[in-house]
Amino acid sequence: MNISVNAETYPNERPKWLLVTDSGVTITLSTPSEMNGVKSDKIVMRSPTVREVRACQQAHPNDELAVDAMLFASLASIGENDLMGLTLKDYERVKSGYFRMVEEDDV
């Protein structure tokens, strides 16, 4: 199943669970999750470099989910297993937060 979420999902308003800054995003999770051995209800992701995106694409050609998991985990400084342990709802929040962060807007 290919679920695609991007900033167009929320065209005119920013969700309450998302804080976007020039340097990254803070995502409030619907369900606290253990990351790096600590239970948290927030994930902070920094903005990626082109080099990081390319490295993830090269590491996982033809596997978009693996590219996203590697990239999102790296940007949030958490393990991929921790990211994969999120509820689907929260993983979709992470994806949406990423796309909001990298799209050009009035931040």
Steps between C-alpha positions, in 0.01 A plus 500: 500500500650831394374780724605842381472801727638844430439858599205523261312276744473809722485779240395804705575424859778348701388215725522567874742209541757658264746783565709605198810720530778600261718218632250217532173373644366382832228237475278418797407132492149375571651213702826532697765263366839377615788651305865449595382336821289799609121529472403824325195662344704718263738451210729782388634475144763729355504602137687258270788567266492391137792267580296322770202450271723361223681267743168352613384458139825327407484273806146385413437521125146396405377501863334832579389395850857404595631832362244692707567295814877546474468873430236578764685301768824679418340844505334426834812336649309183587540139393307368201346233726369776728349677200340176378353452849282810464130460439403546136323824593821638652716377211268691266550808719876460461462472121272802486737699721792412274320618187386821670860562609659460157241684291551868431259713697476809717674355809 
